[in-house]
Amino acid sequence: MNTSSIDRYTLKQYTRLMISFFGCLFVLTLFQYGMLYYKGVIDTIFSVSLLKAIVHQIGFTALMGIVMVFPFNFWENLRSKYGFNLVFVLLALVLIIEAVLTAYYCTTLVPLGSDILGYSYADVKITIANSGGFMISVYLLITAVFLVGLFLILYRITSKFYHRISRMYPFTIVLFSLFVASLFTDGKPINQNKVQYLAVNVYQTSTEDNSYTSTEEYPLVQGPNIENVLGDYFELKEEKPNIVFVMVEGLGRDFVGEGAEFGGFTPYLDSLTTKSLYWENFLSNTGRTFGVLPSLLGSLPFGKSGFMELEEYPNKLTMFSVLKNNGYHTSFYQGTNSSFDKVDRFLRSENVDFVLDKSGFGNKYQKQAEDAAGSSWGYPDKELFKKSLSLERSKDQPRLEVYMTISTHEPFIPPNQEYFEGKVKDILTKGDFDSRAEKIIKKNDNVFATLLYTDDAIKWFMESYENQPNYENTIFIFTGDHRLIPIPQRNNISRFHVPLIMYSPMLKTTRKMSSISSHFDVTPSILALLSNSYELKMPKKVAWMGGALDMETAFRSTKNIPLMRNKNELKEYISKEKLYTDGDIMELDEDMDISSTFGGGSVEKTLERFKSVNHYVTTENKIIPDSLTIFSVQKEKFTPAEITWINSIYDGSNFDRSFFKARDLAFNRKWDDALLLCRYILSESPSHIDTKILTGRLHIWKGNYEESVKILKDCIAMNPNYIDSYAALFDVYFWYDKHAEGLALVDIVQENSASVHEISAKISRARNSARKAGLQIHKKTNKDAENTLASIE
């Protein structure tokens, strides 16, 4: 179609679009620096850093201008306004994405990069929901409207001075060319365009060459002879000791112990450091929670996005499997959903005896307060400890207990929030904080109030644990999974800098270590301590990423320690006292500060070698050979035909959606197809309780009473508060005339579930059936009811 040159949009309108686009980026940059100043992260808004950010935004605008000019001209030549409208919409979308990424950066102080590829849709959905999902949607809508409106306003304003711009075309072209070059200059996260950072980071990660060239088939395998560095500090008893790990969300060294930058908000843990073996310069191997379990309990490599994200687990050794193989009862406790970060899948691969997550608390425990959107992560830390300590423990079997806390995570709304925020004010009044720290604490008083709450919960836990069997024969280990992200950090190592506190009634002496060790070193050291004193069944060889904890009291750094900042982002590596970070070689000092240094180029090469080994052993199942495996990974097997059918109806993106599909199949009496899909869902997400309940119902519809009852009992044990499990089991007992069992179930559901009213008809039916069968109805204690149910075969 022919259009006149008068009607067609030209370079004039295109230039105005790009100028308006930059104007919006400029406003977003000011917003970022204003927010960081308000939070106390930076000292001033107007600085050299701001100027660099503006330069990078101009460079990004120049790049967008070059890229967009081709579709603009192409569509304008076809029909007037098509090219203009297309470019306007695309630029508006880029601005909205930039706004979202800027808000993310202002919250986490880390730009979003390729780590976004390491999280499932379900994980992202849970995170957003528990960080104010509804309000995020509202803010996003307001931001989108504001940016589009601002874009239009700036475009109209440019018409008033375009005649001046048009005289400067030669200079403008030169200027834009110069700023295109700025895109290829180094920048820091604070002054880089966030869309550009995300795109470049994803590209680099996706095209990274991690090819393994060595001929060594199992490069991590080594002898088990780790030095027993802890033996001199413990008076071990004849029986094997209990081992209790408490992994505290966000517990950075900046908040704990003598000399902490934000000291005073963990008084109990501070006191514990003086009664323990305490490593003040300790490192988490990952910058987020996804890596703490494999690193701390398994000394395992990362894989591409974190070990627990691997599609198939390679053969491995962990403290769970080694101690379980030596008679320990293994357990894991957390107040949130164990399917997040695929924790449940990892624990199942280790045959952990007991797992408690938020589905298993019952109605006696109070969930964490909901945020403005009505979302809650689960149960706060003190409720977690209360629930755990209400469970029976054997006097005759050693225990490995692992706790993961959640309260010190966004949205930072602890129980008794006003009380703890009042304590924050008292600490500020009495403390000796510099102006920067004081400003940060005031702006984040809810964060520091949550620290006080968690510290108080840990104090309660330790005092209450004294009443547990064999307390005097227990070793407690406290550490952080990473440093609290919303609080400004001093440098790139701060995010990984956490305390390690090892306390026990069996300690002969205390000691503070200033040398550097990491989570990788904990499992080898604990197992070396136990192997030296007891006849443990240990593999002839191991494949630990770490070694013995460094017991040197003076500062020193002698280890090679890889650090994965985010999923998909392995950008830090410590080799002795050198730190490689984002392309720079820095030097660590005794205060864990970093400074530029000369030399150290070999550190980057060491990191590249580690990346190749890390990729090889996790993708090719080459951590340890089959002969050294204690528990082989039991992967649910499906035939090619089954996989083809599953893929035809389920894309793998959302387990809830696939559950609904399985339910529809069941309602249509396609029971075998429904069971197959349920098997697949549970192979990937073993804690998906709705799928387990549906599996139990499917077995009873197929006439398999014993299997149905077993599955539904497991569901109740997994989540004693969830009413659907009881509803299904009441039906099973009624259909099979199990009147005594149905009557016992009445007492259990009334004791444990807050939703009894939803199945009142089934409860009445069970009682009526019991009366007709001549059974006496009386009130039982919960323990009686549980014993009755447990005795049913």
PDB file of N, CA and C in Angstrom, residues 692-718 724-742 744-745 748 786 788-793:
ATOM      1  N   LYS A 692      -1.249 -37.025  46.600  1.00  0.00           N
ATOM      2  CA  LYS A 692      -1.173 -38.245  47.415  1.00  0.00           C
ATOM      3  C   LYS A 692      -2.570 -38.695  47.845  1.00  0.00           C
ATOM      4  N   ILE A 693      -3.415 -37.730  48.218  1.00  0.00           N
ATOM      5  CA  ILE A 693      -4.779 -38.080  48.622  1.00  0.00           C
ATOM      6  C   ILE A 693      -5.535 -38.687  47.443  1.00  0.00           C
ATOM      7  N   LEU A 694      -5.382 -38.071  46.284  1.00  0.00           N
ATOM      8  CA  LEU A 694      -6.036 -38.613  45.091  1.00  0.00           C
ATOM      9  C   LEU A 694      -5.533 -40.032  44.809  1.00  0.00           C
ATOM     10  N   THR A 695      -4.244 -40.268  45.013  1.00  0.00           N
ATOM     11  CA  THR A 695      -3.697 -41.616  44.821  1.00  0.00           C
ATOM     12  C   THR A 695      -4.361 -42.602  45.774  1.00  0.00           C
ATOM     13  N   GLY A 696      -4.538 -42.189  47.023  1.00  0.00           N
ATOM     14  CA  GLY A 696      -5.225 -43.049  47.991  1.00  0.00           C
ATOM     15  C   GLY A 696      -6.648 -43.357  47.572  1.00  0.00           C
ATOM     16  N   ARG A 697      -7.352 -42.345  47.078  1.00  0.00           N
ATOM     17  CA  ARG A 697      -8.731 -42.568  46.610  1.00  0.00           C
ATOM     18  C   ARG A 697      -8.755 -43.497  45.389  1.00  0.00           C
ATOM     19  N   LEU A 698      -7.814 -43.314  44.476  1.00  0.00           N
ATOM     20  CA  LEU A 698      -7.760 -44.157  43.286  1.00  0.00           C
ATOM     21  C   LEU A 698      -7.576 -45.632  43.659  1.00  0.00           C
ATOM     22  N   HIS A 699      -6.742 -45.893  44.668  1.00  0.00           N
ATOM     23  CA  HIS A 699      -6.517 -47.286  45.072  1.00  0.00           C
ATOM     24  C   HIS A 699      -7.781 -47.906  45.661  1.00  0.00           C
ATOM     25  N   ILE A 700      -8.553 -47.118  46.407  1.00  0.00           N
ATOM     26  CA  ILE A 700      -9.773 -47.698  46.968  1.00  0.00           C
ATOM     27  C   ILE A 700     -10.811 -47.916  45.884  1.00  0.00           C
ATOM     28  N   TRP A 701     -10.850 -47.032  44.874  1.00  0.00           N
ATOM     29  CA  TRP A 701     -11.783 -47.227  43.768  1.00  0.00           C
ATOM     30  C   TRP A 701     -11.419 -48.463  42.952  1.00  0.00           C
ATOM     31  N   LYS A 702     -10.125 -48.803  42.982  1.00  0.00           N
ATOM     32  CA  LYS A 702      -9.684 -50.004  42.275  1.00  0.00           C
ATOM     33  C   LYS A 702      -9.747 -51.247  43.180  1.00  0.00           C
ATOM     34  N   GLY A 703     -10.256 -51.059  44.418  1.00  0.00           N
ATOM     35  CA  GLY A 703     -10.445 -52.186  45.327  1.00  0.00           C
ATOM     36  C   GLY A 703      -9.247 -52.538  46.170  1.00  0.00           C
ATOM     37  N   ASN A 704      -8.216 -51.679  46.223  1.00  0.00           N
ATOM     38  CA  ASN A 704      -7.005 -51.972  46.991  1.00  0.00           C
ATOM     39  C   ASN A 704      -7.084 -51.267  48.339  1.00  0.00           C
ATOM     40  N   TYR A 705      -7.768 -51.884  49.298  1.00  0.00           N
ATOM     41  CA  TYR A 705      -8.025 -51.267  50.603  1.00  0.00           C
ATOM     42  C   TYR A 705      -6.743 -50.996  51.375  1.00  0.00           C
ATOM     43  N   GLU A 706      -5.872 -52.004  51.481  1.00  0.00           N
ATOM     44  CA  GLU A 706      -4.665 -51.867  52.304  1.00  0.00           C
ATOM     45  C   GLU A 706      -3.788 -50.711  51.816  1.00  0.00           C
ATOM     46  N   GLU A 707      -3.567 -50.638  50.507  1.00  0.00           N
ATOM     47  CA  GLU A 707      -2.721 -49.583  49.967  1.00  0.00           C
ATOM     48  C   GLU A 707      -3.359 -48.211  50.154  1.00  0.00           C
ATOM     49  N   SER A 708      -4.663 -48.139  49.994  1.00  0.00           N
ATOM     50  CA  SER A 708      -5.365 -46.868  50.164  1.00  0.00           C
ATOM     51  C   SER A 708      -5.216 -46.342  51.586  1.00  0.00           C
ATOM     52  N   VAL A 709      -5.444 -47.196  52.561  1.00  0.00           N
ATOM     53  CA  VAL A 709      -5.331 -46.786  53.973  1.00  0.00           C
ATOM     54  C   VAL A 709      -3.907 -46.353  54.296  1.00  0.00           C
ATOM     55  N   LYS A 710      -2.939 -47.103  53.811  1.00  0.00           N
ATOM     56  CA  LYS A 710      -1.537 -46.759  54.068  1.00  0.00           C
ATOM     57  C   LYS A 710      -1.207 -45.363  53.519  1.00  0.00           C
ATOM     58  N   ILE A 711      -1.625 -45.080  52.308  1.00  0.00           N
ATOM     59  CA  ILE A 711      -1.326 -43.779  51.686  1.00  0.00           C
ATOM     60  C   ILE A 711      -2.013 -42.653  52.440  1.00  0.00           C
ATOM     61  N   LEU A 712      -3.281 -42.852  52.792  1.00  0.00           N
ATOM     62  CA  LEU A 712      -4.025 -41.777  53.453  1.00  0.00           C
ATOM     63  C   LEU A 712      -3.526 -41.541  54.880  1.00  0.00           C
ATOM     64  N   LYS A 713      -3.076 -42.598  55.562  1.00  0.00           N
ATOM     65  CA  LYS A 713      -2.439 -42.401  56.874  1.00  0.00           C
ATOM     66  C   LYS A 713      -1.158 -41.587  56.735  1.00  0.00           C
ATOM     67  N   ASP A 714      -0.396 -41.875  55.677  1.00  0.00           N
ATOM     68  CA  ASP A 714       0.813 -41.086  55.432  1.00  0.00           C
ATOM     69  C   ASP A 714       0.457 -39.613  55.217  1.00  0.00           C
ATOM     70  N   CYS A 715      -0.638 -39.383  54.507  1.00  0.00           N
ATOM     71  CA  CYS A 715      -1.065 -37.995  54.270  1.00  0.00           C
ATOM     72  C   CYS A 715      -1.402 -37.293  55.579  1.00  0.00           C
ATOM     73  N   ILE A 716      -2.067 -37.987  56.500  1.00  0.00           N
ATOM     74  CA  ILE A 716      -2.404 -37.390  57.795  1.00  0.00           C
ATOM     75  C   ILE A 716      -1.154 -37.133  58.605  1.00  0.00           C
ATOM     76  N   ALA A 717      -0.209 -38.073  58.561  1.00  0.00           N
ATOM     77  CA  ALA A 717       1.056 -37.852  59.270  1.00  0.00           C
ATOM     78  C   ALA A 717       1.810 -36.671  58.680  1.00  0.00           C
ATOM     79  N   MET A 718       1.742 -36.511  57.360  1.00  0.00           N
ATOM     80  CA  MET A 718       2.412 -35.409  56.695  1.00  0.00           C
ATOM     81  C   MET A 718       1.768 -34.070  57.041  1.00  0.00           C
ATOM     82  N   ASP A 724      -8.816 -32.718  53.972  1.00  0.00           N
ATOM     83  CA  ASP A 724      -9.128 -33.612  52.849  1.00  0.00           C
ATOM     84  C   ASP A 724      -8.624 -35.040  53.094  1.00  0.00           C
ATOM     85  N   SER A 725      -7.503 -35.174  53.813  1.00  0.00           N
ATOM     86  CA  SER A 725      -6.970 -36.510  54.107  1.00  0.00           C
ATOM     87  C   SER A 725      -7.960 -37.292  54.968  1.00  0.00           C
ATOM     88  N   TYR A 726      -8.514 -36.630  55.999  1.00  0.00           N
ATOM     89  CA  TYR A 726      -9.483 -37.276  56.872  1.00  0.00           C
ATOM     90  C   TYR A 726     -10.761 -37.617  56.107  1.00  0.00           C
ATOM     91  N   ALA A 727     -11.210 -36.681  55.254  1.00  0.00           N
ATOM     92  CA  ALA A 727     -12.430 -36.930  54.481  1.00  0.00           C
ATOM     93  C   ALA A 727     -12.290 -38.197  53.648  1.00  0.00           C
ATOM     94  N   ALA A 728     -11.135 -38.350  52.998  1.00  0.00           N
ATOM     95  CA  ALA A 728     -10.908 -39.532  52.170  1.00  0.00           C
ATOM     96  C   ALA A 728     -10.855 -40.801  53.014  1.00  0.00           C
ATOM     97  N   LEU A 729     -10.182 -40.747  54.165  1.00  0.00           N
ATOM     98  CA  LEU A 729     -10.046 -41.947  54.989  1.00  0.00           C
ATOM     99  C   LEU A 729     -11.373 -42.317  55.643  1.00  0.00           C
ATOM    100  N   PHE A 730     -12.192 -41.331  56.034  1.00  0.00           N
ATOM    101  CA  PHE A 730     -13.532 -41.634  56.539  1.00  0.00           C
ATOM    102  C   PHE A 730     -14.335 -42.407  55.492  1.00  0.00           C
ATOM    103  N   ASP A 731     -14.226 -41.978  54.231  1.00  0.00           N
ATOM    104  CA  ASP A 731     -14.941 -42.681  53.162  1.00  0.00           C
ATOM    105  C   ASP A 731     -14.475 -44.131  53.042  1.00  0.00           C
ATOM    106  N   VAL A 732     -13.170 -44.323  53.103  1.00  0.00           N
ATOM    107  CA  VAL A 732     -12.616 -45.681  52.970  1.00  0.00           C
ATOM    108  C   VAL A 732     -13.132 -46.582  54.093  1.00  0.00           C
ATOM    109  N   TYR A 733     -13.067 -46.076  55.320  1.00  0.00           N
ATOM    110  CA  TYR A 733     -13.531 -46.877  56.454  1.00  0.00           C
ATOM    111  C   TYR A 733     -15.029 -47.178  56.353  1.00  0.00           C
ATOM    112  N   PHE A 734     -15.806 -46.213  55.883  1.00  0.00           N
ATOM    113  CA  PHE A 734     -17.254 -46.418  55.764  1.00  0.00           C
ATOM    114  C   PHE A 734     -17.563 -47.463  54.699  1.00  0.00           C
ATOM    115  N   TRP A 735     -16.910 -47.356  53.542  1.00  0.00           N
ATOM    116  CA  TRP A 735     -17.179 -48.292  52.454  1.00  0.00           C
ATOM    117  C   TRP A 735     -16.809 -49.726  52.811  1.00  0.00           C
ATOM    118  N   TYR A 736     -15.806 -49.874  53.712  1.00  0.00           N
ATOM    119  CA  TYR A 736     -15.343 -51.213  54.073  1.00  0.00           C
ATOM    120  C   TYR A 736     -15.806 -51.629  55.472  1.00  0.00           C
ATOM    121  N   ASP A 737     -16.795 -50.901  56.018  1.00  0.00           N
ATOM    122  CA  ASP A 737     -17.382 -51.235  57.324  1.00  0.00           C
ATOM    123  C   ASP A 737     -16.347 -51.332  58.429  1.00  0.00           C
ATOM    124  N   LYS A 738     -15.371 -50.443  58.415  1.00  0.00           N
ATOM    125  CA  LYS A 738     -14.359 -50.396  59.473  1.00  0.00           C
ATOM    126  C   LYS A 738     -14.816 -49.382  60.524  1.00  0.00           C
ATOM    127  N   HIS A 739     -15.792 -49.804  61.353  1.00  0.00           N
ATOM    128  CA  HIS A 739     -16.454 -48.872  62.261  1.00  0.00           C
ATOM    129  C   HIS A 739     -15.540 -48.409  63.392  1.00  0.00           C
ATOM    130  N   ALA A 740     -14.755 -49.312  63.951  1.00  0.00           N
ATOM    131  CA  ALA A 740     -13.862 -48.936  65.052  1.00  0.00           C
ATOM    132  C   ALA A 740     -12.797 -47.955  64.567  1.00  0.00           C
ATOM    133  N   GLU A 741     -12.289 -48.219  63.388  1.00  0.00           N
ATOM    134  CA  GLU A 741     -11.260 -47.336  62.840  1.00  0.00           C
ATOM    135  C   GLU A 741     -11.839 -45.943  62.549  1.00  0.00           C
ATOM    136  N   GLY A 742     -13.063 -45.911  62.006  1.00  0.00           N
ATOM    137  CA  GLY A 742     -13.704 -44.630  61.745  1.00  0.00           C
ATOM    138  C   GLY A 742     -13.950 -43.854  63.023  1.00  0.00           C
ATOM    139  N   ALA A 744     -12.197 -44.088  65.841  1.00  0.00           N
ATOM    140  CA  ALA A 744     -10.901 -43.584  66.324  1.00  0.00           C
ATOM    141  C   ALA A 744     -10.469 -42.352  65.543  1.00  0.00           C
ATOM    142  N   LEU A 745     -10.803 -42.332  64.249  1.00  0.00           N
ATOM    143  CA  LEU A 745     -10.413 -41.203  63.407  1.00  0.00           C
ATOM    144  C   LEU A 745     -11.131 -39.922  63.816  1.00  0.00           C
ATOM    145  N   ILE A 748      -9.072 -38.127  66.365  1.00  0.00           N
ATOM    146  CA  ILE A 748      -7.838 -37.581  65.796  1.00  0.00           C
ATOM    147  C   ILE A 748      -8.119 -36.303  65.021  1.00  0.00           C
ATOM    148  N   GLU A 786      -4.411 -41.790  68.450  1.00  0.00           N
ATOM    149  CA  GLU A 786      -3.286 -42.042  67.555  1.00  0.00           C
ATOM    150  C   GLU A 786      -2.803 -43.479  67.680  1.00  0.00           C
ATOM    151  N   THR A 788      -4.622 -46.021  68.565  1.00  0.00           N
ATOM    152  CA  THR A 788      -5.629 -46.874  67.938  1.00  0.00           C
ATOM    153  C   THR A 788      -5.448 -46.912  66.437  1.00  0.00           C
ATOM    154  N   LEU A 789      -5.256 -45.721  65.855  1.00  0.00           N
ATOM    155  CA  LEU A 789      -5.108 -45.644  64.403  1.00  0.00           C
ATOM    156  C   LEU A 789      -3.818 -46.333  63.950  1.00  0.00           C
ATOM    157  N   ALA A 790      -2.747 -46.128  64.722  1.00  0.00           N
ATOM    158  CA  ALA A 790      -1.463 -46.714  64.330  1.00  0.00           C
ATOM    159  C   ALA A 790      -1.496 -48.235  64.390  1.00  0.00           C
ATOM    160  N   SER A 791      -2.379 -48.766  65.238  1.00  0.00           N
ATOM    161  CA  SER A 791      -2.423 -50.224  65.388  1.00  0.00           C
ATOM    162  C   SER A 791      -3.237 -50.899  64.301  1.00  0.00           C
ATOM    163  N   ILE A 792      -3.965 -50.095  63.507  1.00  0.00           N
ATOM    164  CA  ILE A 792      -4.808 -50.680  62.456  1.00  0.00           C
ATOM    165  C   ILE A 792      -3.931 -51.146  61.304  1.00  0.00           C
ATOM    166  N   GLU A 793      -4.136 -52.318  60.868  1.00  0.00           N
ATOM    167  CA  GLU A 793      -3.363 -52.852  59.729  1.00  0.00           C
ATOM    168  C   GLU A 793      -4.222 -52.787  58.468  1.00  0.00           C
TER     169      GLU A 793
END
